[in-house]
mmCIF file of C-alpha atoms in Angstrom:
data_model
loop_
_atom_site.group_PDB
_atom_site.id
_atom_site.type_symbol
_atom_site.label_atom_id
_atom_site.label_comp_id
_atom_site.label_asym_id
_atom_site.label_seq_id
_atom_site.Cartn_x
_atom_site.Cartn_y
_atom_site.Cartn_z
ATOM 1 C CA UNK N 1 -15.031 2.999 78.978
ATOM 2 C CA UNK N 2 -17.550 -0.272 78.117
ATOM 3 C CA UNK N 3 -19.255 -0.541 75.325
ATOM 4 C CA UNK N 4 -22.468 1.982 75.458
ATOM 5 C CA UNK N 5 -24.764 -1.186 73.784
ATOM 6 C CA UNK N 6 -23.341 -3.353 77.415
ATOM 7 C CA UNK N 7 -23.956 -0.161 79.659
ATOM 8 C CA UNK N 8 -27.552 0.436 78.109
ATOM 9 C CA UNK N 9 -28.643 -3.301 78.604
ATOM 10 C CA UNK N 10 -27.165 -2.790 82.273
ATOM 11 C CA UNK N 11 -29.270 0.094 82.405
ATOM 12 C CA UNK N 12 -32.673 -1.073 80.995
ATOM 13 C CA UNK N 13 -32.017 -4.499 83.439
ATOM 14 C CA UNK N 14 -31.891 -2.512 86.372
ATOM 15 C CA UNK N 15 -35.041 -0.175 85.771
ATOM 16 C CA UNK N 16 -37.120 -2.192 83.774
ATOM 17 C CA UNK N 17 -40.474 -4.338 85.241
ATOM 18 C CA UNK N 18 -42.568 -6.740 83.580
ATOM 19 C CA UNK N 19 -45.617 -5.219 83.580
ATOM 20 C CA UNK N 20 -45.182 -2.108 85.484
ATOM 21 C CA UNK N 21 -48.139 -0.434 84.431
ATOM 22 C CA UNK N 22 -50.422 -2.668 85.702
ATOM 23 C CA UNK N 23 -48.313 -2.507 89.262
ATOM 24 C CA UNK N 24 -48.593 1.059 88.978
ATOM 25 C CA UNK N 25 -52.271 0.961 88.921
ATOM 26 C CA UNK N 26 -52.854 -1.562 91.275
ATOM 27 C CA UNK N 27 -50.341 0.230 93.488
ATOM 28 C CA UNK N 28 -52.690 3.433 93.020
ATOM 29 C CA UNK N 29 -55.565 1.239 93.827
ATOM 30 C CA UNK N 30 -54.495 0.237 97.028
ATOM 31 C CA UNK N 31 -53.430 3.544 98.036
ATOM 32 C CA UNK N 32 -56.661 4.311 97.905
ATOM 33 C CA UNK N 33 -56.271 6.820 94.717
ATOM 34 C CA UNK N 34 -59.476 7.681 92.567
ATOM 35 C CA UNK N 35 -57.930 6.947 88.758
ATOM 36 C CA UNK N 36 -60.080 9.004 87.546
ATOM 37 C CA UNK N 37 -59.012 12.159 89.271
ATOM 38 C CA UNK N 38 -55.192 11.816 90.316
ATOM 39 C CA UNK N 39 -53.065 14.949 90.392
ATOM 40 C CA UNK N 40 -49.455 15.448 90.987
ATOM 41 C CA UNK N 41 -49.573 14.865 94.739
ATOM 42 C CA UNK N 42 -51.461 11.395 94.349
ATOM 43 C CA UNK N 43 -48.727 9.777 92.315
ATOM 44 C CA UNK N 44 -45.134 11.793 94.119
ATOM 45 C CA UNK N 45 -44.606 8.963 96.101
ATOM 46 C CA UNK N 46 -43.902 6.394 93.021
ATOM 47 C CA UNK N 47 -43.127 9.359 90.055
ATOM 48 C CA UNK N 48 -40.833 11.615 91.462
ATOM 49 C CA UNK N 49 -37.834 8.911 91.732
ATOM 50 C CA UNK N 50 -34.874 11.342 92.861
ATOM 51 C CA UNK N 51 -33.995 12.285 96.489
ATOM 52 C CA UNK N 52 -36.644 15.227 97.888
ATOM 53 C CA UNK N 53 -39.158 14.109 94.968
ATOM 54 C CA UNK N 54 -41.406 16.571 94.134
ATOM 55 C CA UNK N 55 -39.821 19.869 96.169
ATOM 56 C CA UNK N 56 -36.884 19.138 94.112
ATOM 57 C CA UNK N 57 -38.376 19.539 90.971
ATOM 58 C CA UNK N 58 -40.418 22.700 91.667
ATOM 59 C CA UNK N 59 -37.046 24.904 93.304
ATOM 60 C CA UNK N 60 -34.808 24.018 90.152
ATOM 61 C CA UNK N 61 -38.314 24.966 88.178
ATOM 62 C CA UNK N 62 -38.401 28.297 89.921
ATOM 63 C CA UNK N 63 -34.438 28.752 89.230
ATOM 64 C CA UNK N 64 -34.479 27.903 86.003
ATOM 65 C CA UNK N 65 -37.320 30.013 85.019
ATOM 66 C CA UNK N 66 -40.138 27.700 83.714
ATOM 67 C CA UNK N 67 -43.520 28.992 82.590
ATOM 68 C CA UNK N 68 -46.042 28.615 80.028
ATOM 69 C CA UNK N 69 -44.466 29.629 76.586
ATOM 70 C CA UNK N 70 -41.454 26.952 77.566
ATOM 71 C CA UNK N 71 -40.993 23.486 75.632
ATOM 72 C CA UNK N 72 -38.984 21.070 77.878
ATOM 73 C CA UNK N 73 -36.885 18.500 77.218
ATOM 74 C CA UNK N 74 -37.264 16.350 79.986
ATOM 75 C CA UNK N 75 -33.953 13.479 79.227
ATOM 76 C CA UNK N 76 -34.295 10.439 81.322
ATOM 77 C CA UNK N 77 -38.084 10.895 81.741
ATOM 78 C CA UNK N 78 -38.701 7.967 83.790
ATOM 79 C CA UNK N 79 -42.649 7.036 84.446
ATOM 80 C CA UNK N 80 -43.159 10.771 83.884
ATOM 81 C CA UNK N 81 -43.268 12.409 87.220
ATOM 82 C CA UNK N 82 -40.946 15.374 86.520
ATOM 83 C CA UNK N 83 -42.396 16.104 83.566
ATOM 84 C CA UNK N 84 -46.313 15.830 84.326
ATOM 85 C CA UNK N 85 -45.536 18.210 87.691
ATOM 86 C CA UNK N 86 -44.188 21.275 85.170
ATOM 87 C CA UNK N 87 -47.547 20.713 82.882
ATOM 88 C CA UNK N 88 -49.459 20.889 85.817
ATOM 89 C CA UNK N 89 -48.307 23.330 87.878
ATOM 90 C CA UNK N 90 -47.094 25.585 84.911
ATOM 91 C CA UNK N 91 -49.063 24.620 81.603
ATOM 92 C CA UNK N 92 -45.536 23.925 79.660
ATOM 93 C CA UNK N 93 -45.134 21.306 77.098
ATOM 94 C CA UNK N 94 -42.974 19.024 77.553
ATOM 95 C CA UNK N 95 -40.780 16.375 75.883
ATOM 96 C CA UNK N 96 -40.048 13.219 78.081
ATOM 97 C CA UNK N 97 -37.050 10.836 76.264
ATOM 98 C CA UNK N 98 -36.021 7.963 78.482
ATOM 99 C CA UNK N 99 -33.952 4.148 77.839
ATOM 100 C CA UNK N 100 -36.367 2.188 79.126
ATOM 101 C CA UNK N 101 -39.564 1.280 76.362
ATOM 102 C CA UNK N 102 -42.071 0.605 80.204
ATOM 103 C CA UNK N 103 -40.916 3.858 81.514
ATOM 104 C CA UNK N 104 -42.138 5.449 78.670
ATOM 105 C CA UNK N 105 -45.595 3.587 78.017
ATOM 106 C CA UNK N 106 -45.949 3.945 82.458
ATOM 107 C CA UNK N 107 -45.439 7.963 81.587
ATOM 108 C CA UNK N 108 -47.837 8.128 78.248
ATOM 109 C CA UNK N 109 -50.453 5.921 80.082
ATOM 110 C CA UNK N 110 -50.246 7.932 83.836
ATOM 111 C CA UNK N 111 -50.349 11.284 81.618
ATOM 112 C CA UNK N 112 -53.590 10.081 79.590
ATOM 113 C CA UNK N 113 -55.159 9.687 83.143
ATOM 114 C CA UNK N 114 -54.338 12.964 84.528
ATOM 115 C CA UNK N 115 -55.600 14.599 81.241
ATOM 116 C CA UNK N 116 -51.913 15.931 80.397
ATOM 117 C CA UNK N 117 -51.461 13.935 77.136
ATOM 118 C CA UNK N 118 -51.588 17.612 74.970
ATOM 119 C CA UNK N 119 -48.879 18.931 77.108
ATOM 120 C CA UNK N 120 -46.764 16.209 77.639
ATOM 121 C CA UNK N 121 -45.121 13.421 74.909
ATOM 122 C CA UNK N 122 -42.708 10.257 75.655
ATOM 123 C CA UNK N 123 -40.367 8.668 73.885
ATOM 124 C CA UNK N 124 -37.605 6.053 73.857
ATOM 125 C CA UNK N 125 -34.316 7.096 72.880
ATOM 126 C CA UNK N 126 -30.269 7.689 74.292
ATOM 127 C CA UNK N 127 -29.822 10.650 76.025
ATOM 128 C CA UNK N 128 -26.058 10.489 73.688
ATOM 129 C CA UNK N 129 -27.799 10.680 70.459
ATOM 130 C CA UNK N 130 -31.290 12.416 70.898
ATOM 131 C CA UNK N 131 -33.731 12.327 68.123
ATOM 132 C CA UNK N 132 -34.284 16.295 68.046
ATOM 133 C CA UNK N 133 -33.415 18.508 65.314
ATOM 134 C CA UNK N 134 -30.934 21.501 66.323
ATOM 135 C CA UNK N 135 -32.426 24.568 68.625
ATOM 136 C CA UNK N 136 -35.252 22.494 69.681
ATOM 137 C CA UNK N 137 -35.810 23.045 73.577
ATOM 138 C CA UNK N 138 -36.416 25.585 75.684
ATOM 139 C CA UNK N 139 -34.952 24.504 78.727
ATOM 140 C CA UNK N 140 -33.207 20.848 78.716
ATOM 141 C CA UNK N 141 -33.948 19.276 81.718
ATOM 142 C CA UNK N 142 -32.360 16.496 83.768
ATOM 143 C CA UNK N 143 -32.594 14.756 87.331
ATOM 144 C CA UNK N 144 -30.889 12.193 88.795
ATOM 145 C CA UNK N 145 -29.992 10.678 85.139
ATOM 146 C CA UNK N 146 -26.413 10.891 84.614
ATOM 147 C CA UNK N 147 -25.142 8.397 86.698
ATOM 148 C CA UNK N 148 -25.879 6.090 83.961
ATOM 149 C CA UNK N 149 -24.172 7.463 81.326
ATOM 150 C CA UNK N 150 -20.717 6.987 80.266
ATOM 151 C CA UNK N 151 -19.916 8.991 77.718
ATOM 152 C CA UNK N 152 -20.548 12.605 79.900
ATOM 153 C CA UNK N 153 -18.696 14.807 77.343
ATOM 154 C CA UNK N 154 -21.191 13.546 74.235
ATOM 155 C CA UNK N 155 -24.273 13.708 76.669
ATOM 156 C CA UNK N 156 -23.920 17.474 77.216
ATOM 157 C CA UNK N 157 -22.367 18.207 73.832
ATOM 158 C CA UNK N 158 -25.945 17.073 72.980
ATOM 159 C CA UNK N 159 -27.764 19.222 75.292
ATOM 160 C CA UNK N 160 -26.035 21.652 74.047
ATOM 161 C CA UNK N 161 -27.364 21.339 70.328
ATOM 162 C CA UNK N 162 -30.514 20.429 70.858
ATOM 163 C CA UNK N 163 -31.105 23.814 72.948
ATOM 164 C CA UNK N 164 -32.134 26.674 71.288
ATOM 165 C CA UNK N 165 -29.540 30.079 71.904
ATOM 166 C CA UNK N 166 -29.985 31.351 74.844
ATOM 167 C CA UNK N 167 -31.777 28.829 76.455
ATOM 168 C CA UNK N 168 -31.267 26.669 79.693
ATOM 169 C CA UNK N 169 -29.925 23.668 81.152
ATOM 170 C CA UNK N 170 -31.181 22.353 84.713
ATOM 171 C CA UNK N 171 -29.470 19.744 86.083
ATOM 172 C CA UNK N 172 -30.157 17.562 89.500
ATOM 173 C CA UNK N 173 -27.896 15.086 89.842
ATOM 174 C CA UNK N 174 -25.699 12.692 91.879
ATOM 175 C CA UNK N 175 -21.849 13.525 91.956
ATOM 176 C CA UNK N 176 -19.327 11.740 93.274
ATOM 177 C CA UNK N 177 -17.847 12.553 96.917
ATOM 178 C CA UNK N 178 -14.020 12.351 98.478
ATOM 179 C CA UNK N 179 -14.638 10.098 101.117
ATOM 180 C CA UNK N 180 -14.474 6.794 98.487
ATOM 181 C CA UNK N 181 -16.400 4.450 96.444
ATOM 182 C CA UNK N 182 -19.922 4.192 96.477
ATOM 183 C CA UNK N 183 -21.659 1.521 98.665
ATOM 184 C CA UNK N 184 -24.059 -0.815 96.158
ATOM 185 C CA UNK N 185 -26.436 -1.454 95.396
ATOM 186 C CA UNK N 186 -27.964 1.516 95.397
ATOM 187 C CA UNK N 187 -31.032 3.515 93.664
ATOM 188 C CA UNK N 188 -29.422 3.605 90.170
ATOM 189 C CA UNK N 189 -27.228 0.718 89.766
ATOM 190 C CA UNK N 190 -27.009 -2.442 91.652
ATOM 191 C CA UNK N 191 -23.344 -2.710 90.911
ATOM 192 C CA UNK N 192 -20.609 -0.668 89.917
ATOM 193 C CA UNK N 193 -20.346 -1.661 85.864
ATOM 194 C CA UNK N 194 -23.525 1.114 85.435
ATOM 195 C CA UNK N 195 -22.604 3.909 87.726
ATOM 196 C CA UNK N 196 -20.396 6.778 86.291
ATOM 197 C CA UNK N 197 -20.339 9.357 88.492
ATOM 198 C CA UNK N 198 -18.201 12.625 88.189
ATOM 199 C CA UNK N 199 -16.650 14.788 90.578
ATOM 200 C CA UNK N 200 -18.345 18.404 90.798
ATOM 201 C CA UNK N 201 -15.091 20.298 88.893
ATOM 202 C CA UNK N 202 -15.185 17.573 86.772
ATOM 203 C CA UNK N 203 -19.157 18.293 85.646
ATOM 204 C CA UNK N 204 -18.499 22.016 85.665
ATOM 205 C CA UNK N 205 -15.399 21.701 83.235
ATOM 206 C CA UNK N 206 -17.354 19.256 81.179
ATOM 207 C CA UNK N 207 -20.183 21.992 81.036
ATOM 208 C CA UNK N 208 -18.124 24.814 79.895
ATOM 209 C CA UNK N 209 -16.178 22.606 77.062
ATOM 210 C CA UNK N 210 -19.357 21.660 75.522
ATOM 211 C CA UNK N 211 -19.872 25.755 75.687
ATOM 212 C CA UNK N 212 -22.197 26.487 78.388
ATOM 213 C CA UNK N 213 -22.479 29.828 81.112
ATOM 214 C CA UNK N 214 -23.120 28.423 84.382
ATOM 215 C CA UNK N 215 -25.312 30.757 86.267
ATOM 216 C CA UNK N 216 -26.384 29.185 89.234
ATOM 217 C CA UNK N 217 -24.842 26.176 91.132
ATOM 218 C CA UNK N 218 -26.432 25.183 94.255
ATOM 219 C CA UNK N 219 -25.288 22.068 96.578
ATOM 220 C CA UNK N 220 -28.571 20.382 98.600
ATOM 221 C CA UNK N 221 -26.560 17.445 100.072
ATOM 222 C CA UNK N 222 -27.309 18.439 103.479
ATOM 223 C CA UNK N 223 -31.115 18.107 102.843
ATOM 224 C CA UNK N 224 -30.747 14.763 100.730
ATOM 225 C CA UNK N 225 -29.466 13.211 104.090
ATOM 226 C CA UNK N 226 -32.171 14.718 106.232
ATOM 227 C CA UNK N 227 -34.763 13.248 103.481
ATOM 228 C CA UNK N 228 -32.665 9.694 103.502
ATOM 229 C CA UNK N 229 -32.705 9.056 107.095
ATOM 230 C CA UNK N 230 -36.951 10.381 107.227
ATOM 231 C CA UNK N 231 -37.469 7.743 104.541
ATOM 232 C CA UNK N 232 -35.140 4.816 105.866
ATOM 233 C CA UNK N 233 -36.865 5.576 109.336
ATOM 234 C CA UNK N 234 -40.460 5.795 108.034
ATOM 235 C CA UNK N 235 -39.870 2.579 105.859
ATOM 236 C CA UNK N 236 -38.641 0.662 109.286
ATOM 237 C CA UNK N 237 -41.172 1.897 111.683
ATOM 238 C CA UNK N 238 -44.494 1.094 109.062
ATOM 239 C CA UNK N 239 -43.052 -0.855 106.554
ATOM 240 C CA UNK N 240 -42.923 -0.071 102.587
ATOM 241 C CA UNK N 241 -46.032 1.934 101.637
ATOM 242 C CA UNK N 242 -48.326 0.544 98.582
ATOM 243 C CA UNK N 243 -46.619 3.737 97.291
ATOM 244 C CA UNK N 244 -42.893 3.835 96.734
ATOM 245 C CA UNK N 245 -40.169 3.637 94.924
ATOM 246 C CA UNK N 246 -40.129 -0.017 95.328
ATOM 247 C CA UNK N 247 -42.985 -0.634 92.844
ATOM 248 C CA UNK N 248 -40.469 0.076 90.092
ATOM 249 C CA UNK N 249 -37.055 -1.001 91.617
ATOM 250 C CA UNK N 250 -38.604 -4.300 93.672
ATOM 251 C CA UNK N 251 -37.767 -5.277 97.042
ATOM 252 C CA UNK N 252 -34.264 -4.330 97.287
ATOM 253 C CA UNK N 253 -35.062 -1.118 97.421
ATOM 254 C CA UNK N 254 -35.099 -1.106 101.351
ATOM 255 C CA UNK N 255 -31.129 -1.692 100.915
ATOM 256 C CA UNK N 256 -30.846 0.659 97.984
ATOM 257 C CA UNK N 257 -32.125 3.411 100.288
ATOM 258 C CA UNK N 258 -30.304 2.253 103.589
ATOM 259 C CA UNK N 259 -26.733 2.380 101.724
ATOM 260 C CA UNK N 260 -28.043 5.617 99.745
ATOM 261 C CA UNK N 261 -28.337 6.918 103.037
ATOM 262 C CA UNK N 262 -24.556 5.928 104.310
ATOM 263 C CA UNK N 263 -23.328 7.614 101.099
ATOM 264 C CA UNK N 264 -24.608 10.227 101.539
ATOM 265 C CA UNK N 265 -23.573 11.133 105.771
ATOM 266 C CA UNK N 266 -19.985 9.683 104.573
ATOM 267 C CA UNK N 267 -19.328 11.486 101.754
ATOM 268 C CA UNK N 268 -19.437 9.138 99.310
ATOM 269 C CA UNK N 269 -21.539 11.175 96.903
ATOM 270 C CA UNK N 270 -22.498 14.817 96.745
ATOM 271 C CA UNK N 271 -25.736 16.378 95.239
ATOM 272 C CA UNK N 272 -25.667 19.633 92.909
ATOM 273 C CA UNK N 273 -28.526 21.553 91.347
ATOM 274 C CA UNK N 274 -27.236 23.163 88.197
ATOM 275 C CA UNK N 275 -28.867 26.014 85.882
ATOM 276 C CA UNK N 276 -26.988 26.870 82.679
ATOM 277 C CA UNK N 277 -27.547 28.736 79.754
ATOM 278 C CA UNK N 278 -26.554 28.217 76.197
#
């Protein structure tokens, strides 16, 4: 295993932007979004950065039971999307941590302007060593984080503390396939040296060690590769949109998502949509 202070410089190099809020906006501008009024639709293209975006988030929502009277940990909160969607659409507070310092001033900015900012909270921190008293959360909440993280056996030992009894873990996340290594770059890492993906046994055991009941377990590969190849195609026929993931990853993303895509139909990596309770 590297050193975790080398893997979470890899990390914040890949994500980070020099100004991203002001791209954001002006990527909002051009789209022709009123900043005055945006809602969770207006900024899916750019805020919901794992495959299937937005529908994602709402069906492990309805499995894992979120409503009102929930507090959310959202780890690996990104610019926010995830976690202003459950405000909105269920009037939850929620707690965004991510790595990256932008991400989280992106989020607390884009939340201010959708009038969220009593619901929702960012801050930076390591999803291995969270900032969080004991029995804190709800529901702990994760998408598309993991592959970043080295040290998988402290990362849900830590999920598991910071939950309160008898509360729940939803997981979307990236798992590693049979059919060999992953093609790079790709969405979360440009290289190898900061991708750690598991196998799915190998995130189940890992689940149940740090003491958690897996209660549902749900694999949506099949409609990550339909969503792939309607992206890859829509991004070659018109272009990249003033709306995309590419405003926070950069140009490259057209390759990210064309050998995201080839993973995916080869078998490189797997998807799984987890709900567990503590």
């Amino acid at each position: 295993m590297r050193i975790p202070r080398k893997v979470n410089k890899s990390v914040q190099a890949h994500y980070t932007r020099s100004d991203l809020s002001s791209f954001v906006l002006t990527a909002l501008e051009k789209a022709g979004k009123n900043l005055k009024q945006l809602t969770p639709e207006d900024l899916a293209p750019i805020d919901e950065f794992h495959i299937r975006g937005r529908a994602a988030t709402l069906e492990l929502a309805q499995a894992t039971g979120v409503d009102s009277s929930k507090h959310v940990l959202d780890i690996g909160s990104g610019i926010g999307g995830t976690s202003r969607c459950l405000a909105w659409e269920y009037g939850c507070r929620v707690t965004g941590i991510d790595l990256t310092d932008e991400y989280c001033r992106t989020a607390a900015m884009l939340a201010d302007l959708m009038g969220l900012s009593e619901l929702v909270s960012y801050r930076q921190g390591d999803a291995t060593s969270l900032p969080f008293p004991d029995a804190s959360f709800d529901i702990v909440w994760t998408e598309h984080v993991a592959m970043n993280i080295p040290d998988k056996p402290k990362l849900y030992r830590e999920m598991y503390r910071v939950l309160k009894p008898g509360g729940m873990l939803a997981i979307y996340d990236v798992l590693a396939g049979d059919a060999g290594p992953v093609i790079f770059p790709v969405p979360w890492a440009r290289t190898p040296e900061s991708s750690f993906l598991l196998t799915p046994n190998e995130l189940r055991n890992l689940l149940m060690e740090a003491g958690f009941n897996i209660a549902a377990w749900s694999d949506p590969t099949q409609a990550a590769r339909a969503w792939f190849v309607a992206l890859e195609e829509e991004i070659r026929k018109e272009g990249l949109p003033p709306l995309g993931f590419h405003v926070l990853l950069g140009p490259d993303f057209q390759v990210m998502a064309r050998n995201q895509r080839r993973n995916l139909e080869e078998g490189r990596i797997v998807l799984a949509q987890v709900v567990a309770q503590k």
